[in-house]
GROMACS .gro file of C-alpha atoms in nm:
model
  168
    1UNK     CA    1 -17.531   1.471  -2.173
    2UNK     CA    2 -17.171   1.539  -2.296
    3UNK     CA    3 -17.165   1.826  -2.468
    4UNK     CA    4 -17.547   1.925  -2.481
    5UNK     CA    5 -17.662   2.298  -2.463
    6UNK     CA    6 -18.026   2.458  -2.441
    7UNK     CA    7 -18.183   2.178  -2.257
    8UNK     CA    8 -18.530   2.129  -2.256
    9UNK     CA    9 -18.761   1.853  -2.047
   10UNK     CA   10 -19.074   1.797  -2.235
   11UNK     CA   11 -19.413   1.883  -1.952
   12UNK     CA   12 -19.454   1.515  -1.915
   13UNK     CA   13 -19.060   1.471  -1.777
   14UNK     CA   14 -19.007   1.211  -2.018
   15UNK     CA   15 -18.786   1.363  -2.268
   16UNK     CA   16 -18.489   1.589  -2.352
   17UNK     CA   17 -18.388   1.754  -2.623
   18UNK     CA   18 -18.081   1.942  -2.600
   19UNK     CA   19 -17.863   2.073  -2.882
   20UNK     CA   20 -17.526   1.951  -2.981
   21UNK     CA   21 -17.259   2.180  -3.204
   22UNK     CA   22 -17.107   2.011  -3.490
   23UNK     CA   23 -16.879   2.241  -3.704
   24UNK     CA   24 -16.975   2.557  -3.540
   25UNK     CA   25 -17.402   2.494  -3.644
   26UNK     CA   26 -17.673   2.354  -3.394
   27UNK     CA   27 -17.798   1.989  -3.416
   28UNK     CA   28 -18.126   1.880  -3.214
   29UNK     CA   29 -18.087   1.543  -2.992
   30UNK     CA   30 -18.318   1.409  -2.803
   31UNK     CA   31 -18.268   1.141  -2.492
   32UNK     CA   32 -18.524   0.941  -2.285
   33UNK     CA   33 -18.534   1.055  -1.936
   34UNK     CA   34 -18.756   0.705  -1.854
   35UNK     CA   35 -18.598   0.389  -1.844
   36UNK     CA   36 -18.691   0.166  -2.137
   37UNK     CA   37 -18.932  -0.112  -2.046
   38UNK     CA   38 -18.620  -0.398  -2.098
   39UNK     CA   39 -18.431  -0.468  -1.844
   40UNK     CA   40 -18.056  -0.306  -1.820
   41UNK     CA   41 -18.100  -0.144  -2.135
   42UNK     CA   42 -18.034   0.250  -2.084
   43UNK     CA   43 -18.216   0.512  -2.290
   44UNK     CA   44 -17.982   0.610  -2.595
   45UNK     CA   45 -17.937   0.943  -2.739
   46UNK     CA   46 -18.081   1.007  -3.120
   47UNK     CA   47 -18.002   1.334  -3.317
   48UNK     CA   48 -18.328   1.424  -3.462
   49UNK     CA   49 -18.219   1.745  -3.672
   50UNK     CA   50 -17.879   1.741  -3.817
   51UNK     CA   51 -17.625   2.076  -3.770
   52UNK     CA   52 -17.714   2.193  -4.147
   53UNK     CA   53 -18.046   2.366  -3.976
   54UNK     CA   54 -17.818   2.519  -3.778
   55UNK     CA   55 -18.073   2.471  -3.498
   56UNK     CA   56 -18.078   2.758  -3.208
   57UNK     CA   57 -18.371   2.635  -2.983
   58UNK     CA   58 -18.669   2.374  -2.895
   59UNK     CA   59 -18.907   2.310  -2.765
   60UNK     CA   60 -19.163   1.954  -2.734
   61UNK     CA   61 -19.516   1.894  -2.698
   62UNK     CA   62 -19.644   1.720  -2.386
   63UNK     CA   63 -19.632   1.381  -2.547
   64UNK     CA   64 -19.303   1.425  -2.749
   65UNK     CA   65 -19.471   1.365  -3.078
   66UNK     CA   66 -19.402   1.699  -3.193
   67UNK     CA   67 -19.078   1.932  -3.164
   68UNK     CA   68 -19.069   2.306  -3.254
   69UNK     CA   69 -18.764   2.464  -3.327
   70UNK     CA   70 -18.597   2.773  -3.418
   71UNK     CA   71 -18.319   2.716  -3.719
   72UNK     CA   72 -18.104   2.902  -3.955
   73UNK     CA   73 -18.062   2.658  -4.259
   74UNK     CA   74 -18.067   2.971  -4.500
   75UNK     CA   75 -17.923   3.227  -4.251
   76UNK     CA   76 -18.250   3.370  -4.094
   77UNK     CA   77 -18.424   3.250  -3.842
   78UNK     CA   78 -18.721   3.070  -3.849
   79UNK     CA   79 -18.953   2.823  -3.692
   80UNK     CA   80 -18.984   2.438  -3.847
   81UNK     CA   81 -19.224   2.147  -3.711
   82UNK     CA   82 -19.069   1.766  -3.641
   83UNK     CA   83 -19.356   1.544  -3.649
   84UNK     CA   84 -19.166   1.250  -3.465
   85UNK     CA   85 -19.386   0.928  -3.562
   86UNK     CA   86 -19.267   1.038  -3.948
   87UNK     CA   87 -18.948   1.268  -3.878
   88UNK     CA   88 -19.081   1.512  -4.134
   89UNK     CA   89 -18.989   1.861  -4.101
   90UNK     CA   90 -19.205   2.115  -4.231
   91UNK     CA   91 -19.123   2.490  -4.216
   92UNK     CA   92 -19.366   2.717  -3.953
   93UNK     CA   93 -19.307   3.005  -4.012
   94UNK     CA   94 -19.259   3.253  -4.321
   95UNK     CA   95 -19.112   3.550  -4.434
   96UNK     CA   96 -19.010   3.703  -4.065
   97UNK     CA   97 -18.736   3.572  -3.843
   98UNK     CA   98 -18.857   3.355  -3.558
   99UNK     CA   99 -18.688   3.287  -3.244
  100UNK     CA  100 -18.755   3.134  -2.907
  101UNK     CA  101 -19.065   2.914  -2.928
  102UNK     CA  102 -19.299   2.782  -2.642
  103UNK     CA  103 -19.589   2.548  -2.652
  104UNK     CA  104 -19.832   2.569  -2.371
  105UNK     CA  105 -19.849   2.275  -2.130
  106UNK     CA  106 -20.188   2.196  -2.252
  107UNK     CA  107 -20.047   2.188  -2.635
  108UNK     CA  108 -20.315   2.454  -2.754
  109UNK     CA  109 -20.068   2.713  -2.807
  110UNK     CA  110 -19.733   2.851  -2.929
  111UNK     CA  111 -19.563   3.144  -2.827
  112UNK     CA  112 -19.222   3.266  -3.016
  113UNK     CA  113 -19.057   3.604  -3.083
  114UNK     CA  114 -19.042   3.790  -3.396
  115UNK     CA  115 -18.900   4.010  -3.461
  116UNK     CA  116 -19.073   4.307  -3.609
  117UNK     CA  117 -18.903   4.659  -3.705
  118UNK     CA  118 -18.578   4.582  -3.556
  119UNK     CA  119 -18.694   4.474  -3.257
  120UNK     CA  120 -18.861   4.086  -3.083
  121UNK     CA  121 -19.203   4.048  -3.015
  122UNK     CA  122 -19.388   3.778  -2.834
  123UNK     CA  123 -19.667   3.685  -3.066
  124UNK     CA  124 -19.917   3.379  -3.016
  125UNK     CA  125 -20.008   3.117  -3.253
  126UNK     CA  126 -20.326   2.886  -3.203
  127UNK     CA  127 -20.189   2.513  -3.266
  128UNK     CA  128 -20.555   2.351  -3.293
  129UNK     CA  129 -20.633   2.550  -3.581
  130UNK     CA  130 -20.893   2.782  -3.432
  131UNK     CA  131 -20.895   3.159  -3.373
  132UNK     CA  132 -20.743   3.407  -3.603
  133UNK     CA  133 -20.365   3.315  -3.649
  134UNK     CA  134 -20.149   3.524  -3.474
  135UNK     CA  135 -20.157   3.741  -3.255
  136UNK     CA  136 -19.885   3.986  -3.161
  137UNK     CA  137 -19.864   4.041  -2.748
  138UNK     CA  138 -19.591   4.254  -2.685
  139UNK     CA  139 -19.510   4.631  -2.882
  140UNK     CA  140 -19.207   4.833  -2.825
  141UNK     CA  141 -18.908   4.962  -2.932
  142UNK     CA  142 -18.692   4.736  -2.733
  143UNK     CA  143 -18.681   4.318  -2.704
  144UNK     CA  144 -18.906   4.044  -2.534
  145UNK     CA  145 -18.758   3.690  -2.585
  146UNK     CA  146 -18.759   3.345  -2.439
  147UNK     CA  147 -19.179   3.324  -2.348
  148UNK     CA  148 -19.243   3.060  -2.103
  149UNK     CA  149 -19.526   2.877  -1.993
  150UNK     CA  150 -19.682   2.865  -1.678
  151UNK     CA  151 -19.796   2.506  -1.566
  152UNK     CA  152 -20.176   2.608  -1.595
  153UNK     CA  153 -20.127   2.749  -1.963
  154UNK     CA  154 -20.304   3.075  -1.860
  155UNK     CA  155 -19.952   3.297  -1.815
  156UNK     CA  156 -19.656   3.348  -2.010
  157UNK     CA  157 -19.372   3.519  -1.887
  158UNK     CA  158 -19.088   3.586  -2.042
  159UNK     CA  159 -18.719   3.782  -2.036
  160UNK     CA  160 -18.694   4.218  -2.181
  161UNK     CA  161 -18.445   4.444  -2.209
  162UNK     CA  162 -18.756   4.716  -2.219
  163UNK     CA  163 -18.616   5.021  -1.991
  164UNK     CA  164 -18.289   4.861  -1.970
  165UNK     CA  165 -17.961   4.797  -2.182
  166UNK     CA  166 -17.972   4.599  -2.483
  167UNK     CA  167 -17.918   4.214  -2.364
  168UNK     CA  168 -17.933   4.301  -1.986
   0.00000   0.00000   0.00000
């Protein structure tokens, strides 16, 4: 992908997003990683958020028919929803900054950082609708980021500067 940062392969292999700078702000694309069913026809790219988002990460559902993403259309960020089969984007998140989301391989969950008194949290969101909302996993005066998923859904794990300089 020419000029593609933040690449991410949805759990099924069968799509990438990836962003793409225009002016300085994010735009989401995504590509095909499966060849299309006609023959010598290769999969093209499509931008599915344009650069005024300002979009700073993704992440896709199992299926591709829904994208997360982090974005700073208004200078904060915060989490929005692409449903794909209508490309409607609907805002996620409210009044906190959101960064860094993760949806569990078996789509029942999303994990994201918040951050919360200065500092980013990994907090858990139900996607099915059930449980209590959200859940805050991590506490401390210092930064968790970037949750991933293991392959069973059961684990996250994901990067801190707890203990450690800021950003190392």
């Amino acid at each position: 992908v020419n000029g593609g940062e933040a690449p991410v392969i949805s759990a099924n292999g069968k799509l990438l997003l990836f962003i793409r700078e225009v002016g300085g702000k994010g735009s989401l694309w995504l590509k095909p990683l499966e060849p299309l069913q006609t023959a010598g026809v290769t999969a093209e790219e499509s931008r599915l958020v344009a650069a005024d988002y300002d979009v700073l990460e993704a992440a896709v559902d199992r299926d591709g028919r829904e994208i997360i993403f982090a974005a700073q259309p208004r200078g904060r960020p915060e989490l929005f929803t692409l449903d794909r089969a209508s490309s409607r984007i609907s805002q996620t998140t409210f009044g906190f900054a959101a960064r860094y989301p993760a949806i569990s391989p078996d789509g029942l969950w999303l994990a994201y950082s918040k951050l919360n008194q200065g500092s980013w949290q990994i907090s858990l969101k139900s996607r099915n609708g059930e449980g209590s909302g959200e859940r805050q996993l991590t506490h401390g005066q210092c930064n968790t980021t970037y949750p991933a998923w293991t392959p069973d859904s059961k684990d996250l794990v994901y990067a801190t500067d707890c203990g450690r300089g800021l950003g190392l």
